[in-house]
Amino acid sequence: MDIIVPILTPFNEKGEIDGEKVKTHVENLLKKGIDVIFVNGTTGVGPALSKDEKKKMLDLALDVTNKVIFQVGSLNMNEVLDLVKYANERDMIAVASYPPYYFSIPKEFIVKYFKEICEVSKHSVYLYNYPGATGKDVDVNLVKEIGCIAGVKDTNPDFAHTIKYKELGIKTYNGLENLAIASFSVLDGTVVGAGNYMPELFSQLREYVKAGDVKKAVELQLKIDKIDETTIPYGKISSMYYLVRELQGYDVGLPRPPMFPLEENRVKELVEKVRNIWSS
Ligand code: ELE
């Protein structure tokens, strides 16, 4: 029952990655029961990072732990393979990638994309399937065709879709906060962006599920959902920077536009709402 957190990428005023803040953040998450750090995911604004920034995020996380999954996806195949080679020289759990998005391409190109990653990678290769964002659904049949995928993070409200990967005997995670209870019960764990600012609630949820305390688990899942939904009008990713600061007690820097920073009065409003739900 892993809890995997796709970590925020902390930026300074100049828009550069702030390394010390990454380390403080990763250390805190591990202390609060998080098992695996996912770098360059959606929450980490992976598609908005340069190749060098992706490498930097990996190395900063690896300075603290080797329980890392390295997201290498890009629309430039040379960049993807360069990142995979970079990973080969390092110790970690796996490399992961979303499929090439934006362009209309036939399925066989998606298969080829992942096969090339597998050929070059010394590490396990995980699929990051997020059809709502990429417009591509790499489902169980396509994963079978690829043939070398060792794990999948399916960000998908269709839980039945996620369960199907289990048929292949690969590590399977759902990437939605509101399905964490189901992910703990049926899958290998969960991948939760909201774990950046409320890791202890996900750890507690896992304990309730482990103990078979369904009532408490459902109550906590519903509380998590309310908190998570509160952040939507503020921009989920932008919100998280301020919620880490206020609820975890240290600075993780600024978001990178177009994930715009929030005005302090909006932050105050958001934090108050979240605190009220948390303590209810
Ligand atoms: C989530 C997505 C989902 C976490 C990542 C993740 O950040 O890489 O806005 O809730 O659909 O799957 O961030 O985002 P929402 O895996």
mmCIF file with all atom_site columns, C-alpha atoms and ligand atoms in Angstrom, residues 6 38 41-43 128 130 153 155 175-177 191 193 236, ligand 1:
data_model
loop_
_atom_site.group_PDB
_atom_site.id
_atom_site.type_symbol
_atom_site.label_atom_id
_atom_site.label_alt_id
_atom_site.label_comp_id
_atom_site.label_asym_id
_atom_site.label_entity_id
_atom_site.label_seq_id
_atom_site.pdbx_PDB_ins_code
_atom_site.Cartn_x
_atom_site.Cartn_y
_atom_site.Cartn_z
_atom_site.occupancy
_atom_site.B_iso_or_equiv
_atom_site.pdbx_formal_charge
_atom_site.auth_seq_id
_atom_site.auth_comp_id
_atom_site.auth_asym_id
_atom_site.auth_atom_id
_atom_site.pdbx_PDB_model_num
ATOM   1  C CA . PRO A 1 6   ? 4.089  13.787 -7.105  1.00 0.00 ? 6   PRO A CA 1
ATOM   2  C CA . PHE A 1 38  ? 7.405  11.113 -8.012  1.00 0.00 ? 38  PHE A CA 1
ATOM   3  C CA . GLY A 1 41  ? 4.619  14.792 -12.624 1.00 0.00 ? 41  GLY A CA 1
ATOM   4  C CA . THR A 1 42  ? 1.598  16.944 -13.287 1.00 0.00 ? 42  THR A CA 1
ATOM   5  C CA . THR A 1 43  ? 1.758  18.569 -9.860  1.00 0.00 ? 43  THR A CA 1
ATOM   6  C CA . TYR A 1 128 ? 1.666  7.513  -16.452 1.00 0.00 ? 128 TYR A CA 1
ATOM   7  C CA . TYR A 1 130 ? -3.789 10.498 -17.735 1.00 0.00 ? 130 TYR A CA 1
ATOM   8  C CA . LYS A 1 153 ? -0.263 5.266  -12.531 1.00 0.00 ? 153 LYS A CA 1
ATOM   9  C CA . THR A 1 155 ? -5.166 9.163  -13.289 1.00 0.00 ? 155 THR A CA 1
ATOM   10 C CA . GLY A 1 175 ? -3.873 8.970  -9.319  1.00 0.00 ? 175 GLY A CA 1
ATOM   11 C CA . LEU A 1 176 ? -7.000 10.553 -7.896  1.00 0.00 ? 176 LEU A CA 1
ATOM   12 C CA . GLU A 1 177 ? -7.356 11.792 -4.338  1.00 0.00 ? 177 GLU A CA 1
ATOM   13 C CA . VAL A 1 191 ? -0.538 8.669  -6.165  1.00 0.00 ? 191 VAL A CA 1
ATOM   14 C CA . GLY A 1 193 ? -0.912 15.469 -5.409  1.00 0.00 ? 193 GLY A CA 1
ATOM   15 C CA . LYS A 1 236 ? -5.092 23.132 -7.576  1.00 0.00 ? 236 LYS A CA 1
HETATM 16 C C1 . ELE B 2 .   ? -2.643 13.465 -10.131 1.00 0.00 ? 1   ELE B C1 1
HETATM 17 C C2 . ELE B 2 .   ? -2.884 14.602 -11.043 1.00 0.00 ? 1   ELE B C2 1
HETATM 18 C C3 . ELE B 2 .   ? -4.362 14.773 -11.108 1.00 0.00 ? 1   ELE B C3 1
HETATM 19 C C4 . ELE B 2 .   ? -1.369 13.491 -9.412  1.00 0.00 ? 1   ELE B C4 1
HETATM 20 C C5 . ELE B 2 .   ? 0.752  13.976 -10.687 1.00 0.00 ? 1   ELE B C5 1
HETATM 21 C C6 . ELE B 2 .   ? -0.250 13.010 -10.221 1.00 0.00 ? 1   ELE B C6 1
HETATM 22 O O1 . ELE B 2 .   ? 0.674  15.126 -10.311 1.00 0.00 ? 1   ELE B O1 1
HETATM 23 O O2 . ELE B 2 .   ? 1.657  13.565 -11.437 1.00 0.00 ? 1   ELE B O2 1
HETATM 24 O O3 . ELE B 2 .   ? -6.233 17.954 -11.225 1.00 0.00 ? 1   ELE B O3 1
HETATM 25 O O4 . ELE B 2 .   ? -6.652 16.073 -9.645  1.00 0.00 ? 1   ELE B O4 1
HETATM 26 O O5 . ELE B 2 .   ? -7.011 15.740 -12.097 1.00 0.00 ? 1   ELE B O5 1
HETATM 27 O O6 . ELE B 2 .   ? -2.813 12.285 -10.863 1.00 0.00 ? 1   ELE B O6 1
HETATM 28 O O7 . ELE B 2 .   ? -2.227 15.738 -10.607 1.00 0.00 ? 1   ELE B O7 1
HETATM 29 O O8 . ELE B 2 .   ? -4.737 16.080 -11.215 1.00 0.00 ? 1   ELE B O8 1
HETATM 30 P P1 . ELE B 2 .   ? -6.273 16.488 -11.043 1.00 0.00 ? 1   ELE B P1 1
HETATM 31 O O9 . ELE B 2 .   ? -0.155 11.836 -10.478 1.00 0.00 ? 1   ELE B O9 1
#
